[in-house]
PDB file of C-alpha atoms (C1' of nucleotides) in Angstrom:
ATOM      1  CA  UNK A   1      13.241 -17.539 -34.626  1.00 87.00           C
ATOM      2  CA  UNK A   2      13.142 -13.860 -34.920  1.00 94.00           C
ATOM      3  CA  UNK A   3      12.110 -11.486 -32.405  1.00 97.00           C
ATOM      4  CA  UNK A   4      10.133  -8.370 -34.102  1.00 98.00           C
ATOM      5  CA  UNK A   5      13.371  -5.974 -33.473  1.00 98.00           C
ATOM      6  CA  UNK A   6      15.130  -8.415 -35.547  1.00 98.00           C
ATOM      7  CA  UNK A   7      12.799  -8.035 -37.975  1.00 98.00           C
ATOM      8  CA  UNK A   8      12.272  -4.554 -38.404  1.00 98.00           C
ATOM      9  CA  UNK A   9      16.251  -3.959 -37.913  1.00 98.00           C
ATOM     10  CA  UNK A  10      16.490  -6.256 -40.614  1.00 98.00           C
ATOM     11  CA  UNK A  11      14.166  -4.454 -42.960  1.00 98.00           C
ATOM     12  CA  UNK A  12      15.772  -1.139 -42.560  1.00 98.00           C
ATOM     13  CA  UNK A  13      19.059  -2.580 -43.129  1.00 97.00           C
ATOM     14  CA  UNK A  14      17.771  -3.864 -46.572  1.00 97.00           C
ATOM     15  CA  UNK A  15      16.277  -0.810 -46.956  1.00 97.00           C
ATOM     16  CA  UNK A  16      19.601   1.391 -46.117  1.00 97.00           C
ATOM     17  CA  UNK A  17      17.810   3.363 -44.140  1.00 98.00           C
ATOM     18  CA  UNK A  18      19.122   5.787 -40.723  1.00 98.00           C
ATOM     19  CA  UNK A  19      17.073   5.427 -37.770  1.00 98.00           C
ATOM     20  CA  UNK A  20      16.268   9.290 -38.026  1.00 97.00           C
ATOM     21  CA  UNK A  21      14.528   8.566 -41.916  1.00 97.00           C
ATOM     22  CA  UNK A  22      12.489   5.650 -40.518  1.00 98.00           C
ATOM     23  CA  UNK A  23      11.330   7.744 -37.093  1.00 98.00           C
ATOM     24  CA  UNK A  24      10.147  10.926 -39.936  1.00 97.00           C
ATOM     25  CA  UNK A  25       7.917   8.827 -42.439  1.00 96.00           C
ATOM     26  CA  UNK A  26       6.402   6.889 -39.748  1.00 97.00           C
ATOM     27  CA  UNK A  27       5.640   9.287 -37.093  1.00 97.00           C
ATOM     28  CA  UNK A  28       7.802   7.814 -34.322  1.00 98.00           C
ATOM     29  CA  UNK A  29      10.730   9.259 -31.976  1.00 98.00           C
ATOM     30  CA  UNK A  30      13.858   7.525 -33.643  1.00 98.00           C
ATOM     31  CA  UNK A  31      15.221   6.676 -29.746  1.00 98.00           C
ATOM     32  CA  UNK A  32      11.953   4.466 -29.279  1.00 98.00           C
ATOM     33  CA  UNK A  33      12.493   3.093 -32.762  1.00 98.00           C
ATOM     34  CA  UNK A  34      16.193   1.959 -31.215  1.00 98.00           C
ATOM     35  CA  UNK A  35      14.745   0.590 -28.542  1.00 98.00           C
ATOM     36  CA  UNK A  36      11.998  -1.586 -30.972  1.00 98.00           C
ATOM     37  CA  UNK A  37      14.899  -3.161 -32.779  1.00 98.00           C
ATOM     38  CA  UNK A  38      16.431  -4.304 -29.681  1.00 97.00           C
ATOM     39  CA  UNK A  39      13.832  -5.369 -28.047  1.00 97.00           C
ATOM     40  CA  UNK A  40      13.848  -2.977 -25.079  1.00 97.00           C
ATOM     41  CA  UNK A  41      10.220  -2.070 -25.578  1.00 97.00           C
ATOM     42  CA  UNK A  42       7.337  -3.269 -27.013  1.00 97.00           C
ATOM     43  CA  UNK A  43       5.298  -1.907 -30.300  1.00 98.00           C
ATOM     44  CA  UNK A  44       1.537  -1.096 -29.805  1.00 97.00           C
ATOM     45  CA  UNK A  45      -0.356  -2.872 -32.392  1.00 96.00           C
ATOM     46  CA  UNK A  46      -0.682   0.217 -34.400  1.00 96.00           C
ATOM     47  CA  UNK A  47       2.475   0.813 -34.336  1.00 98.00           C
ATOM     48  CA  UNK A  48       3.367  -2.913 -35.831  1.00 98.00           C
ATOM     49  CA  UNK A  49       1.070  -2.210 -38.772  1.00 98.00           C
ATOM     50  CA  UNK A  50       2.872   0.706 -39.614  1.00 97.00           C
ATOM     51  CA  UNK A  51       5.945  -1.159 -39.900  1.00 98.00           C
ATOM     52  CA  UNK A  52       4.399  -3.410 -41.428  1.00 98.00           C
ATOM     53  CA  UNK A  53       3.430  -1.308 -44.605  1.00 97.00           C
ATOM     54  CA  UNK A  54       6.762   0.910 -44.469  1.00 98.00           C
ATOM     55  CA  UNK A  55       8.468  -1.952 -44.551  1.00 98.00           C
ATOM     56  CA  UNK A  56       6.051  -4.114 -46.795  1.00 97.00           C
ATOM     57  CA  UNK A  57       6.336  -7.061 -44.650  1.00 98.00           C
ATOM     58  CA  UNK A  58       3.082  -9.120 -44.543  1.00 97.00           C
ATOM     59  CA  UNK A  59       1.005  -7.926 -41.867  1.00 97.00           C
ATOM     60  CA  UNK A  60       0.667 -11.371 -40.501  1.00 97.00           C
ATOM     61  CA  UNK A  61       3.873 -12.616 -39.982  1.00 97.00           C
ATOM     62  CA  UNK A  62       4.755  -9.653 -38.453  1.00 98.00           C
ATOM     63  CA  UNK A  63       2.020 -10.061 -35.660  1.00 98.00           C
ATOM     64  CA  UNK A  64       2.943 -13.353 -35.200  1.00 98.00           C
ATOM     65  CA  UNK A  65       6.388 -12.081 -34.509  1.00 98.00           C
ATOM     66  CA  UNK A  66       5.058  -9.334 -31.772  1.00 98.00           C
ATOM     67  CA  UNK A  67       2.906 -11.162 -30.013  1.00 98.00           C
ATOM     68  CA  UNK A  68       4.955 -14.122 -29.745  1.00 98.00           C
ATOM     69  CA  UNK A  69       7.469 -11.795 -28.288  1.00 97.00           C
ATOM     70  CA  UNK A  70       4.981 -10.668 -25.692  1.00 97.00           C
ATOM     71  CA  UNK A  71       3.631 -14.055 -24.898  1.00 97.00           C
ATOM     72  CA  UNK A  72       7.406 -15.315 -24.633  1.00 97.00           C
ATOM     73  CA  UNK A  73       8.620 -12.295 -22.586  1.00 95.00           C
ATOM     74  CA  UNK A  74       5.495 -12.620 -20.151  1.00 96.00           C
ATOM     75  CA  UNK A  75       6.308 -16.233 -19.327  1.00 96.00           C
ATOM     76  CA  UNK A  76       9.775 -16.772 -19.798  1.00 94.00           C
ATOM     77  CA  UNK A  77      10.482 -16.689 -16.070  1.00 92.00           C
ATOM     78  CA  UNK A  78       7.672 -18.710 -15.371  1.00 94.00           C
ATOM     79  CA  UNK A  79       8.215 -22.602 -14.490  1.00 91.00           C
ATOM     80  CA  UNK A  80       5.983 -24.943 -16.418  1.00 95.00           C
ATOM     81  CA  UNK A  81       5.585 -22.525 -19.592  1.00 96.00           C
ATOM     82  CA  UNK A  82       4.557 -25.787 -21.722  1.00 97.00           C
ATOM     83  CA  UNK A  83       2.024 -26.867 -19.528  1.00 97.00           C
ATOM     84  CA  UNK A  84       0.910 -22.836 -19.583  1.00 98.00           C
ATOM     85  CA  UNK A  85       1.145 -22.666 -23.257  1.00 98.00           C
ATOM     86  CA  UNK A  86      -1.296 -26.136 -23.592  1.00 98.00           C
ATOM     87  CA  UNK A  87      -3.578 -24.871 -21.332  1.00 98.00           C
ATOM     88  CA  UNK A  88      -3.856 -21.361 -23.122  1.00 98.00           C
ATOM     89  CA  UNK A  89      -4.289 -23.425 -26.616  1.00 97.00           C
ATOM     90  CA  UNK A  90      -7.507 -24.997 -24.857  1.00 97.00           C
ATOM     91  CA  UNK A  91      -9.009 -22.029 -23.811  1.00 96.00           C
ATOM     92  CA  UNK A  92      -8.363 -20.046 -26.512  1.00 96.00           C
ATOM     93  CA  UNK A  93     -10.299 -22.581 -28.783  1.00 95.00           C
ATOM     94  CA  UNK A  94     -13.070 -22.686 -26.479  1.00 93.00           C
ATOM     95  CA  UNK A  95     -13.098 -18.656 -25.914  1.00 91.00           C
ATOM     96  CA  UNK A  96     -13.447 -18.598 -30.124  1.00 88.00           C
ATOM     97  CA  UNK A  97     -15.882 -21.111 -30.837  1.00 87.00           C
ATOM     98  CA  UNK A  98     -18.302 -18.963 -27.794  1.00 79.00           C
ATOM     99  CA  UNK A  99     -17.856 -15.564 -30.035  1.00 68.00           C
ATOM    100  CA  UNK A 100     -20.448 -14.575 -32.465  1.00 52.00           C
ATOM    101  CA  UNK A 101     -19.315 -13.864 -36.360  1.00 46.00           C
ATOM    102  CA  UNK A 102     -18.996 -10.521 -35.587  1.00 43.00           C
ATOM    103  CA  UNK A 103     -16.510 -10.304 -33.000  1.00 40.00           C
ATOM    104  CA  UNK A 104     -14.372 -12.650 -35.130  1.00 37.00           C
TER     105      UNK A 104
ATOM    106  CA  UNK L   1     -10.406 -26.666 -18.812  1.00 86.00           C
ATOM    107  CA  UNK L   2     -11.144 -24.482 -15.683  1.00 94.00           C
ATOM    108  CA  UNK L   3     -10.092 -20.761 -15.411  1.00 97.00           C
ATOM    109  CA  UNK L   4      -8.534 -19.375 -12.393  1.00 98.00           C
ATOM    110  CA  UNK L   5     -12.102 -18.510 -11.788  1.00 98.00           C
ATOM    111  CA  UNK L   6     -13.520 -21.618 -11.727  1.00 98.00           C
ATOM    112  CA  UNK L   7     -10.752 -23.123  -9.514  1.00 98.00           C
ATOM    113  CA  UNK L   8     -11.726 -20.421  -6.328  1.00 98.00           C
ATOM    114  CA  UNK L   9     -15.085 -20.762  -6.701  1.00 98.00           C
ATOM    115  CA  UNK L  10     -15.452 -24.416  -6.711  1.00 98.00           C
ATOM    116  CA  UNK L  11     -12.938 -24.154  -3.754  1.00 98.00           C
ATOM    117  CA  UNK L  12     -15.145 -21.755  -1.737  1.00 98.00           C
ATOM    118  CA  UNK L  13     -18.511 -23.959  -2.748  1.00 97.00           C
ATOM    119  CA  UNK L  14     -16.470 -26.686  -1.552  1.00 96.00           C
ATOM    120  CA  UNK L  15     -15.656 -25.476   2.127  1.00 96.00           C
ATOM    121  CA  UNK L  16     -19.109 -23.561   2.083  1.00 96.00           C
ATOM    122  CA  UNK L  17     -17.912 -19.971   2.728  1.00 97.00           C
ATOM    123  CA  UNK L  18     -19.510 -16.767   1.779  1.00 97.00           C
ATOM    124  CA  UNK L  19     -17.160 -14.356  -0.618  1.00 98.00           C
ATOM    125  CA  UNK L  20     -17.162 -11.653   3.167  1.00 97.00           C
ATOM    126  CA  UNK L  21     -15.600 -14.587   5.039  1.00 97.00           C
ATOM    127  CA  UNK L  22     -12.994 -15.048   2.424  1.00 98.00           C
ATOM    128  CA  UNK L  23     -12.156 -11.894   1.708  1.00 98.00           C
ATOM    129  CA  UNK L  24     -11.691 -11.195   5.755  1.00 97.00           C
ATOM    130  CA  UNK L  25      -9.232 -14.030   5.674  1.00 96.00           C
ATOM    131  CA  UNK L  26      -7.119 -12.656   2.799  1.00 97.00           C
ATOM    132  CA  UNK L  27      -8.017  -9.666   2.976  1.00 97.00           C
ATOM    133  CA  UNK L  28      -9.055  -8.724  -0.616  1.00 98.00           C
ATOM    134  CA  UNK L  29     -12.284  -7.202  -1.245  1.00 98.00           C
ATOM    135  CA  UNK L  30     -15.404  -9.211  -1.425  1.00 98.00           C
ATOM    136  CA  UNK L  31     -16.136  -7.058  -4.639  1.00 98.00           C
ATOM    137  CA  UNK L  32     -13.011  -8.064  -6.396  1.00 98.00           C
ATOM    138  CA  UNK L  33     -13.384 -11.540  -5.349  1.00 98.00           C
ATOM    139  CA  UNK L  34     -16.205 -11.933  -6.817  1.00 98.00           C
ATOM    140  CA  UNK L  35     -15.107 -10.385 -10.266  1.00 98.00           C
ATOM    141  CA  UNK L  36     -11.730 -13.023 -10.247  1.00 98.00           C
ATOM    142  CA  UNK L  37     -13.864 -16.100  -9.613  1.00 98.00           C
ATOM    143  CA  UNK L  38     -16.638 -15.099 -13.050  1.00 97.00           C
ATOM    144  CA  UNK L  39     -12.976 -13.841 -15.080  1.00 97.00           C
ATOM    145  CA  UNK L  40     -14.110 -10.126 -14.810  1.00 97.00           C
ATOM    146  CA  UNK L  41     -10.733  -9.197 -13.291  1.00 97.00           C
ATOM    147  CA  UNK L  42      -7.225 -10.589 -13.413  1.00 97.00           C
ATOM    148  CA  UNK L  43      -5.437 -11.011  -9.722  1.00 98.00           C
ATOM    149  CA  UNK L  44      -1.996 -10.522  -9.481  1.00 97.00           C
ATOM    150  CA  UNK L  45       0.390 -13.572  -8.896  1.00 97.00           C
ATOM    151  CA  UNK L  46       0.418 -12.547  -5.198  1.00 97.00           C
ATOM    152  CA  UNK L  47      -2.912 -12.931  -4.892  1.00 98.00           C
ATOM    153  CA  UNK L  48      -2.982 -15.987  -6.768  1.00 98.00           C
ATOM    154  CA  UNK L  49      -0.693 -17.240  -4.078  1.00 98.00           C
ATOM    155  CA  UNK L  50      -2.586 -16.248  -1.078  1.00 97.00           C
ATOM    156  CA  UNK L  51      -5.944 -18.375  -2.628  1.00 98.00           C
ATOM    157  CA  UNK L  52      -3.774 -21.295  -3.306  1.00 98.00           C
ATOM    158  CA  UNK L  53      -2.318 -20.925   0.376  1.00 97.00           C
ATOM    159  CA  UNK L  54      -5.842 -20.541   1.760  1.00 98.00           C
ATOM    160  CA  UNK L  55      -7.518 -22.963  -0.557  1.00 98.00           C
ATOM    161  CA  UNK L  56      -4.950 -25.796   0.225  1.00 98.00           C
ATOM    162  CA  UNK L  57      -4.643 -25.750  -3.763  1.00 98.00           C
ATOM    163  CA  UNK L  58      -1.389 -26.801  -5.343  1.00 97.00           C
ATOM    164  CA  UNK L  59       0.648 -23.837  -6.131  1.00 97.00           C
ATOM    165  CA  UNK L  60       1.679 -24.779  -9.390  1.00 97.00           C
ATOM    166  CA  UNK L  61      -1.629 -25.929 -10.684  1.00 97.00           C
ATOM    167  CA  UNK L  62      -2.992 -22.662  -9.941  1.00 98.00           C
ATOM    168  CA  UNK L  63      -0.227 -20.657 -11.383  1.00 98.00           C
ATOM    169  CA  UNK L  64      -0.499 -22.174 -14.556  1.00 98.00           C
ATOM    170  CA  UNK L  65      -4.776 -21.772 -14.621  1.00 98.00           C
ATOM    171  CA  UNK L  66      -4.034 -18.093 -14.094  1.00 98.00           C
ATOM    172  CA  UNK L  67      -1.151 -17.648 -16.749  1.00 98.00           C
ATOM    173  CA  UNK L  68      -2.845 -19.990 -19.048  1.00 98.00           C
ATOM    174  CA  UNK L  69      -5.664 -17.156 -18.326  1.00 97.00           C
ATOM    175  CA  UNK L  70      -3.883 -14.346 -18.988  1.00 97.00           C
ATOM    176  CA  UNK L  71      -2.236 -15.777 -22.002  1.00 97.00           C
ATOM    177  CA  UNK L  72      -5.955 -16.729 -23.835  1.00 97.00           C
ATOM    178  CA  UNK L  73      -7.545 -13.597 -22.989  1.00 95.00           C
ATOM    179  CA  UNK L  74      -3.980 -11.705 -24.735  1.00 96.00           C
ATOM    180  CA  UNK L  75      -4.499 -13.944 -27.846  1.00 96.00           C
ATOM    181  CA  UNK L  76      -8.661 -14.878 -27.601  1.00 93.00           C
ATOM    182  CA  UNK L  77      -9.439 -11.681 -30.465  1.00 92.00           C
ATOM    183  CA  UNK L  78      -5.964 -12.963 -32.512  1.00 94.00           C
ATOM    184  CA  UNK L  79      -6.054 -14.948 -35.449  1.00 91.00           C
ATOM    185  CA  UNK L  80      -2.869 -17.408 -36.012  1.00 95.00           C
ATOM    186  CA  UNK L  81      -2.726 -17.974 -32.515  1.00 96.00           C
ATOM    187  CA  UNK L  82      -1.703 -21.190 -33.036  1.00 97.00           C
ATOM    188  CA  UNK L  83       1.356 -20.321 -34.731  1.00 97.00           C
ATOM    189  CA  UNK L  84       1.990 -17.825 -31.969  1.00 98.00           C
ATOM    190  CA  UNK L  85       2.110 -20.219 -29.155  1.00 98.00           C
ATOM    191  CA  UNK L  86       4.571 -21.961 -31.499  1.00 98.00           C
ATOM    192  CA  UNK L  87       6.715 -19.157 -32.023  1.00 98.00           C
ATOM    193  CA  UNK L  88       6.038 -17.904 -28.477  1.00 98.00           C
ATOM    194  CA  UNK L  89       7.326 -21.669 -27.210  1.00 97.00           C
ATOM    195  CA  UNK L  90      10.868 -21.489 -29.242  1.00 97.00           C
ATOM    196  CA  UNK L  91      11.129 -18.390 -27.991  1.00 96.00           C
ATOM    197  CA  UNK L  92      11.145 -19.355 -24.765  1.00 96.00           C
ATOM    198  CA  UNK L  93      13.064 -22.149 -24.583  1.00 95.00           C
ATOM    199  CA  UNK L  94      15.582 -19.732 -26.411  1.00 93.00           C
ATOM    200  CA  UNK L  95      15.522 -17.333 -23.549  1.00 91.00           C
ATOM    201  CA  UNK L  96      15.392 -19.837 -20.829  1.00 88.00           C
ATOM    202  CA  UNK L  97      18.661 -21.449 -22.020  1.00 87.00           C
ATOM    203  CA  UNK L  98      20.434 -18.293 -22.252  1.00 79.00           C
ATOM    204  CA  UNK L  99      19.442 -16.822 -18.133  1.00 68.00           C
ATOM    205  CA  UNK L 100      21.957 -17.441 -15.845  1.00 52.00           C
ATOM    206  CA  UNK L 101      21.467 -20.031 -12.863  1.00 47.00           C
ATOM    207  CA  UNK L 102      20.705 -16.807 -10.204  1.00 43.00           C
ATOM    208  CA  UNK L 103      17.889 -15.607 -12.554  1.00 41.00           C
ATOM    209  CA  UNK L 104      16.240 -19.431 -12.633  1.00 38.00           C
TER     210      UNK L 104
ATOM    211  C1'  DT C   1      39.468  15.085 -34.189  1.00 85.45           C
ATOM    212  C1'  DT C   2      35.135  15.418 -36.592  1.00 85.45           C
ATOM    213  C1'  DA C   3      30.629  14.447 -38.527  1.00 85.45           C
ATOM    214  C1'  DG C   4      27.021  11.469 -38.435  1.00 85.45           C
ATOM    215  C1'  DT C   5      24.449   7.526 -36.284  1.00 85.45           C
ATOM    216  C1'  DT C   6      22.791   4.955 -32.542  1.00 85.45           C
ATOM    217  C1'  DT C   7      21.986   4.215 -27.705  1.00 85.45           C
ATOM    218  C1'  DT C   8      20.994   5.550 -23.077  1.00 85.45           C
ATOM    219  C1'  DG C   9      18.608   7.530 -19.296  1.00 85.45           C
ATOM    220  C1'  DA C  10      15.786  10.816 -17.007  1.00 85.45           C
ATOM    221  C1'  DC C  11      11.507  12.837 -16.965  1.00 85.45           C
ATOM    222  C1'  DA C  12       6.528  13.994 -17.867  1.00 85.45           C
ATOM    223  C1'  DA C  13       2.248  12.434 -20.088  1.00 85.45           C
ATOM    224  C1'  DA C  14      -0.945   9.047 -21.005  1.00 85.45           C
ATOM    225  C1'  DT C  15      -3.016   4.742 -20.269  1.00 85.45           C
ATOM    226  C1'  DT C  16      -4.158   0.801 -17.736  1.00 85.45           C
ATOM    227  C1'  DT C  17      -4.837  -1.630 -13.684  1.00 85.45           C
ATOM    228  C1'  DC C  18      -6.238  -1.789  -8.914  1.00 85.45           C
ATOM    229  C1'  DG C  19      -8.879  -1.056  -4.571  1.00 85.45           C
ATOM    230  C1'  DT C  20     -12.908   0.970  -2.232  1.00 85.45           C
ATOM    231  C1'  DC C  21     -17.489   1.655  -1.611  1.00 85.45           C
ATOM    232  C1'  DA C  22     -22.426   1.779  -1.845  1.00 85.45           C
ATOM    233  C1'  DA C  23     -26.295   0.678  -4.317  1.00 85.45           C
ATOM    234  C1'  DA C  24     -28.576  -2.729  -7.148  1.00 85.45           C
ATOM    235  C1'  DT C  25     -29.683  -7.410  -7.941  1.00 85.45           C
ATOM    236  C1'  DC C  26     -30.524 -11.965  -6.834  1.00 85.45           C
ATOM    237  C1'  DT C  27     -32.066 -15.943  -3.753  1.00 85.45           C
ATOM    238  C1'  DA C  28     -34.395 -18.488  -0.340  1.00 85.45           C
ATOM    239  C1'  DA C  29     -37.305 -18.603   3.476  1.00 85.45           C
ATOM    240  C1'  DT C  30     -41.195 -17.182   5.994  1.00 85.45           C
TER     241       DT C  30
ATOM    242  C1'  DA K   1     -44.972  -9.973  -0.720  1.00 85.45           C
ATOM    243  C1'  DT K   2     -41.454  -8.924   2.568  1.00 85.45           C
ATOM    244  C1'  DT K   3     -37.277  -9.621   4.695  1.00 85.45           C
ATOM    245  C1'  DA K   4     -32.518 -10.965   5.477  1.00 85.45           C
ATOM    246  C1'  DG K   5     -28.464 -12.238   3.637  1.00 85.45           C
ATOM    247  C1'  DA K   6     -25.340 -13.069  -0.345  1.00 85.45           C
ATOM    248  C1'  DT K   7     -23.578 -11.679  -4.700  1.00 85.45           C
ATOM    249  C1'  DT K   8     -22.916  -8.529  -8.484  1.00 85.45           C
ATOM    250  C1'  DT K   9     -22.430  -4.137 -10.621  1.00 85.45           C
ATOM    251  C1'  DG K  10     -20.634   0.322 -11.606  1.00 85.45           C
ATOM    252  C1'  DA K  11     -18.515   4.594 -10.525  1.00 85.45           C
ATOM    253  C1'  DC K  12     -14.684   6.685  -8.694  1.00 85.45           C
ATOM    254  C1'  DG K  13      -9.944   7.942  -7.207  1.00 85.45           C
ATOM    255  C1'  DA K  14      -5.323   5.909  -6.313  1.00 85.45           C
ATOM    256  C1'  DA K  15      -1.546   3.403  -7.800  1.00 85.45           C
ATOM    257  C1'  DA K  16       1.244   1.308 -11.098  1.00 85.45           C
ATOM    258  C1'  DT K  17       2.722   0.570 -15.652  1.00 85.45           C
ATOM    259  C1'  DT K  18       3.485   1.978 -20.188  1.00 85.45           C
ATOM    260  C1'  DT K  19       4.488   5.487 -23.533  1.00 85.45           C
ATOM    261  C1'  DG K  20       6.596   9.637 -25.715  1.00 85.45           C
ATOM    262  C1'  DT K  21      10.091  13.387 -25.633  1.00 85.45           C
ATOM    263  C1'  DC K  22      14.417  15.088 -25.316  1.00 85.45           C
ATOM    264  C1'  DA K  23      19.268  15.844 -24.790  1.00 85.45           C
ATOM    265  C1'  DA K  24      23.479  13.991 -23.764  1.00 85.45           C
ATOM    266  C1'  DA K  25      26.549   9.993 -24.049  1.00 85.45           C
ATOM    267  C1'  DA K  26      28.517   6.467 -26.679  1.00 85.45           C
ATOM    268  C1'  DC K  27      29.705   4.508 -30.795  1.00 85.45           C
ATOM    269  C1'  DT K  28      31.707   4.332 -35.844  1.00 85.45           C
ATOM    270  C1'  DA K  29      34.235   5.360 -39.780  1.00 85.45           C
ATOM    271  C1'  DA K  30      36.795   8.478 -42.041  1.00 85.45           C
TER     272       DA K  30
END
DNA sequence: TTAGTTTTGACAAATTTCGTCAAATCTAAT
DNA sequence: ATTAGATTTGACGAAATTTGTCAAAACTAA
């Protein structure tokens, strides 16, 4: 279960990369790049797919990571979050099957 | 499967008010009213409470139509959602166990 | 200590969300 | 068809949240 600051922390790690190196090639202030790996902000989407390719993670699991970070973070202090989470399954089915091809 | 929507509008069909009366009463405007009960606009969880104080509606029930909401409309455009309220679930149980009492 | 890395916190900038309002639209009755 | 009343729409500024920048503080390993 790995949050997308573990992941990324992870990468660079492998990588043997400084904080200062990854904030240069991607574009990004290295202090915000601390706070991704710790998960004391959050990534826009862009800013996951960069990752993503600097990194060469698959693009997928790492959005599955960031937005399962968001989801969790949003209800984590909420009471019933499985009830919340079954209910969101439901509509979310029903919200894709009413879009047209081309919004999918 | 009702939305938030759904819930305050049945309610206010039910007891036969006009959206003015309502929004007197909880003082919200009639405007935004409207726009929560057809999903154009998210309420905050405050006002969430004051419909399900005015409404007689169960708290919790509504809570969780809102969040469930919230949390379908994040993920509707997403594909692998599935896996994401997966992830998003351990995730939460995760951060759950490690809050102290207080924060519960 | 020192040199290099990471983390922290304060602040401004940018974006998003929210509330207000009036006009437009819709509906039902006469 | 007109009117009265209800709902919806859209534009706008205000408020709140999120984001980026920067420098200083705090770490870490020699």
């Amino acid at each position: 279960m790995e949050t997308f600051g573990d992941i990324i922390r992870t990468a660079r790690e492998g990588k043997g990369l400084f904080l200062r190196q990854v904030a240069a090639e991607l574009d990004i202030d290295q202090a915000i790049i601390s706070k991704f790996e710790r998960t004391e902000r959050k990534p826009t989407k862009e800013q996951v797919l960069k990752f993503a390719k600097f990194y060469k993670i698959d693009k997928g699991e790492l959005l599955v990571a960031w937005l399962s970070d968001r989801v969790a973070y949003e209800l984590m202090t909420e009471k019933d979050h499985e009830r919340i989470l079954i209910v969101a399954e439901e509509k979310i089915k029903y919200l894709k099957s009413k879009r047209t091809p081309e919004q999918v």
